[in-house]
mmCIF file of C-alpha atoms in Angstrom:
data_model
loop_
_atom_site.group_PDB
_atom_site.id
_atom_site.type_symbol
_atom_site.label_atom_id
_atom_site.label_comp_id
_atom_site.label_asym_id
_atom_site.label_seq_id
_atom_site.Cartn_x
_atom_site.Cartn_y
_atom_site.Cartn_z
ATOM 1 C CA MET L 19 -26.127 114.078 207.888
ATOM 2 C CA LYS L 20 -24.693 113.128 204.500
ATOM 3 C CA LYS L 21 -22.195 115.973 204.710
ATOM 4 C CA LEU L 22 -21.035 114.791 208.141
ATOM 5 C CA PHE L 23 -20.622 111.240 206.836
ATOM 6 C CA ALA L 24 -18.689 112.487 203.806
ATOM 7 C CA LEU L 25 -16.435 114.579 206.043
ATOM 8 C CA CYS L 26 -15.697 111.621 208.348
ATOM 9 C CA ALA L 27 -14.991 109.328 205.404
ATOM 10 C CA THR L 28 -12.626 111.893 203.892
ATOM 11 C CA LEU L 29 -10.753 112.274 207.177
ATOM 12 C CA LEU L 30 -10.411 108.512 207.587
ATOM 13 C CA LEU L 31 -9.110 108.087 204.057
ATOM 14 C CA SER L 32 -6.625 110.901 204.511
ATOM 15 C CA LEU L 33 -5.111 109.105 207.515
ATOM 16 C CA SER L 34 -3.877 106.352 205.209
ATOM 17 C CA ALA L 35 -1.564 108.893 203.587
ATOM 18 C CA TYR L 36 0.572 108.761 206.739
ATOM 19 C CA ALA L 37 1.281 105.084 206.133
ATOM 20 C CA ALA L 38 3.672 105.879 203.316
ATOM 21 C CA ILE L 39 6.024 103.360 201.801
ATOM 22 C CA GLU L 40 9.656 104.391 201.767
ATOM 23 C CA VAL L 41 11.013 104.699 198.252
ATOM 24 C CA TYR L 42 14.729 105.035 197.664
ATOM 25 C CA ASP L 43 16.224 106.125 194.347
ATOM 26 C CA PHE L 44 19.676 104.899 193.365
ATOM 27 C CA GLU L 45 22.030 105.829 190.586
ATOM 28 C CA THR L 46 23.160 102.264 189.865
ATOM 29 C CA LEU L 47 21.824 98.765 190.303
ATOM 30 C CA GLU L 48 24.856 97.868 192.455
ATOM 31 C CA GLN L 49 23.955 100.584 194.976
ATOM 32 C CA GLU L 50 20.387 99.294 195.188
ATOM 33 C CA GLU L 51 21.567 95.693 195.663
ATOM 34 C CA GLN L 52 24.024 96.788 198.369
ATOM 35 C CA PHE L 53 21.277 98.741 200.142
ATOM 36 C CA GLN L 54 18.877 95.779 200.033
ATOM 37 C CA GLU L 55 21.554 93.381 201.264
ATOM 38 C CA LEU L 56 22.492 95.657 204.180
ATOM 39 C CA ASN L 57 18.804 96.062 205.061
ATOM 40 C CA GLN L 58 18.596 92.295 205.464
ATOM 41 C CA THR L 59 21.922 91.767 207.251
ATOM 42 C CA LEU L 60 21.944 94.549 209.835
ATOM 43 C CA ARG L 61 19.982 93.925 213.037
ATOM 44 C CA CYS L 62 17.739 96.553 214.596
ATOM 45 C CA PRO L 63 19.206 97.360 218.046
ATOM 46 C CA LYS L 64 15.759 98.076 219.443
ATOM 47 C CA CYS L 65 13.826 95.093 218.045
ATOM 48 C CA GLN L 66 16.394 92.451 219.089
ATOM 49 C CA ASN L 67 15.786 89.931 216.326
ATOM 50 C CA ASN L 68 14.502 91.908 213.337
ATOM 51 C CA THR L 69 16.546 93.321 210.531
ATOM 52 C CA ILE L 70 16.408 97.034 209.897
ATOM 53 C CA GLY L 71 14.468 96.260 206.725
ATOM 54 C CA ASP L 72 11.802 94.301 208.614
ATOM 55 C CA SER L 73 11.419 96.635 211.579
ATOM 56 C CA ASN L 74 9.063 99.611 211.810
ATOM 57 C CA ALA L 75 10.817 101.148 214.807
ATOM 58 C CA GLU L 76 11.982 104.742 214.453
ATOM 59 C CA LEU L 77 15.560 103.665 215.100
ATOM 60 C CA ALA L 78 15.360 101.172 212.231
ATOM 61 C CA GLN L 79 13.976 103.894 209.952
ATOM 62 C CA ASP L 80 16.897 106.130 210.931
ATOM 63 C CA LEU L 81 19.356 103.302 210.257
ATOM 64 C CA ARG L 82 17.804 102.627 206.847
ATOM 65 C CA GLN L 83 18.117 106.328 206.024
ATOM 66 C CA LYS L 84 21.776 106.360 207.137
ATOM 67 C CA VAL L 85 22.529 103.237 205.083
ATOM 68 C CA TYR L 86 20.828 104.887 202.098
ATOM 69 C CA GLU L 87 22.880 108.087 202.499
ATOM 70 C CA MET L 88 26.151 106.205 202.881
ATOM 71 C CA THR L 89 25.344 103.997 199.906
ATOM 72 C CA LYS L 90 24.550 107.063 197.780
ATOM 73 C CA GLU L 91 27.897 108.569 198.831
ATOM 74 C CA GLY L 92 29.592 105.502 197.341
ATOM 75 C CA GLN L 93 30.821 103.902 200.557
ATOM 76 C CA SER L 94 31.437 100.166 200.476
ATOM 77 C CA LYS L 95 29.393 97.570 202.287
ATOM 78 C CA GLN L 96 32.215 96.960 204.791
ATOM 79 C CA ASP L 97 32.567 100.698 205.489
ATOM 80 C CA ILE L 98 28.862 100.923 206.319
ATOM 81 C CA ILE L 99 29.008 97.818 208.545
ATOM 82 C CA ASP L 100 32.098 99.199 210.334
ATOM 83 C CA TYR L 101 30.275 102.503 210.928
ATOM 84 C CA MET L 102 27.255 100.684 212.391
ATOM 85 C CA ILE L 103 29.451 98.485 214.622
ATOM 86 C CA ALA L 104 31.363 101.537 215.857
ATOM 87 C CA ARG L 105 28.101 103.273 216.691
ATOM 88 C CA TYR L 106 25.923 100.377 217.981
ATOM 89 C CA GLY L 107 28.389 97.603 218.837
ATOM 90 C CA ASN L 108 28.742 94.062 217.498
ATOM 91 C CA PHE L 109 25.088 93.390 218.300
ATOM 92 C CA VAL L 110 24.060 95.173 215.098
ATOM 93 C CA THR L 111 25.393 92.224 213.070
ATOM 94 C CA TYR L 112 23.936 88.729 213.148
ATOM 95 C CA ASN L 113 27.414 87.138 213.095
ATOM 96 C CA PRO L 114 29.531 88.961 215.676
ATOM 97 C CA PRO L 115 33.310 88.436 215.366
ATOM 98 C CA LEU L 116 35.252 86.357 217.879
ATOM 99 C CA THR L 117 36.610 88.801 220.450
ATOM 100 C CA ILE L 118 37.290 88.561 224.160
ATOM 101 C CA ALA L 119 33.858 90.061 224.841
ATOM 102 C CA THR L 120 32.028 87.598 222.580
ATOM 103 C CA SER L 121 34.158 84.540 223.364
ATOM 104 C CA ILE L 122 31.755 83.422 226.084
ATOM 105 C CA LEU L 123 28.979 83.306 223.484
ATOM 106 C CA TRP L 124 31.092 81.284 221.079
ATOM 107 C CA LEU L 125 32.898 79.008 223.553
ATOM 108 C CA GLY L 126 30.342 78.776 226.374
ATOM 109 C CA PRO L 127 28.247 75.962 224.871
ATOM 110 C CA LEU L 128 31.381 73.969 224.013
ATOM 111 C CA VAL L 129 32.677 74.288 227.600
ATOM 112 C CA VAL L 130 29.319 73.160 229.014
ATOM 113 C CA ILE L 131 29.273 70.096 226.727
ATOM 114 C CA VAL L 132 32.869 69.127 227.610
ATOM 115 C CA LEU L 133 32.244 69.548 231.356
ATOM 116 C CA GLY L 134 29.009 67.556 231.141
ATOM 117 C CA PHE L 135 30.697 64.733 229.237
ATOM 118 C CA GLY L 136 33.593 64.744 231.720
ATOM 119 C CA LEU L 137 31.163 64.529 234.637
ATOM 120 C CA ILE L 138 29.397 61.573 233.009
ATOM 121 C CA VAL L 139 32.724 59.764 232.489
ATOM 122 C CA VAL L 140 33.876 60.379 236.065
ATOM 123 C CA ARG L 141 30.578 59.215 237.554
ATOM 124 C CA SER L 142 30.463 56.128 235.343
ATOM 125 C CA LYS L 143 33.922 55.092 236.574
ATOM 126 C CA LYS L 144 32.788 55.342 240.201
ATOM 127 C CA THR L 145 29.612 53.322 239.669
ATOM 128 C CA PRO L 146 31.203 49.863 239.086
ATOM 129 C CA LYS L 147 33.093 50.074 242.404
ATOM 130 C CA VAL L 148 29.843 50.583 244.268
ATOM 131 C CA ALA L 149 28.254 47.725 242.348
ATOM 132 C CA GLU L 150 31.122 45.390 243.252
ATOM 133 C CA LYS L 151 30.618 46.032 246.969
ATOM 134 C CA THR L 152 26.910 45.316 246.783
ATOM 135 C CA GLN L 153 27.449 42.118 244.830
ATOM 136 C CA GLU L 154 29.601 40.529 247.504
ATOM 137 C CA TRP L 155 27.540 37.572 248.630
ATOM 138 C CA ASP L 156 29.082 34.917 250.731
ATOM 139 C CA GLU L 157 27.899 31.605 252.106
ATOM 140 C CA ASP L 158 27.074 33.052 255.511
ATOM 141 C CA LYS L 159 24.573 35.477 254.017
ATOM 142 C CA GLU L 160 23.122 32.719 251.898
ATOM 143 C CA ALA L 161 22.630 30.505 254.953
ATOM 144 C CA ARG L 162 20.939 33.298 256.919
ATOM 145 C CA LEU L 163 18.602 34.025 254.015
ATOM 146 C CA GLN L 164 17.691 30.381 253.675
ATOM 147 C CA LYS L 165 17.011 30.140 257.412
ATOM 148 C CA LEU L 166 14.683 33.165 257.271
ATOM 149 C CA LEU L 167 12.825 31.723 254.293
ATOM 150 C CA ASP L 168 12.411 28.389 256.058
ATOM 151 C CA GLU L 169 11.056 30.086 259.192
ATOM 152 C CA GLU L 170 8.580 32.044 257.105
ATOM 153 C CA SER L 171 7.351 28.980 255.290
ATOM 154 C CA GLU L 172 6.908 27.139 258.662
ATOM 155 C CA ARG L 173 4.807 29.999 260.009
ATOM 156 C CA LYS L 174 2.547 29.835 256.991
ATOM 157 C CA GLU L 175 2.131 26.080 257.361
ATOM 158 C CA ASN L 176 1.267 26.379 261.084
ATOM 159 C CA LYS L 177 -1.504 28.864 260.447
#
């Protein structure tokens, strides 16, 4: 029984070896800083809103490895970002550039605000005209109202 328990414990402890932490060796401090910065600025295409440094997806691991290789080769930060954009599109960056394809994302909210404000202005200009028509009160209407009120008060007195 003790041997079985020891065997199970050993197997369970050996499974933790698969949860390895990725360690990257760099020749210079600048390369390491560039790698860390790119890990925090490039978005994982699979995870939607995680950086490749924060994501555990296989795609993010592959992207981290590619960034590491390109950094070790001495490529600049912009070269690596351009490679990722060419391969995965503008989505891989958190600040996509203003292009025809992304203009709706950049200008859409502004258009909605301008149209909404314009609609409010147009409707507010129409409202006073309606109010003027309802405020027309002449002597004839006043006399009819007074007559109705008098009749009502007489009915109450007769009861």
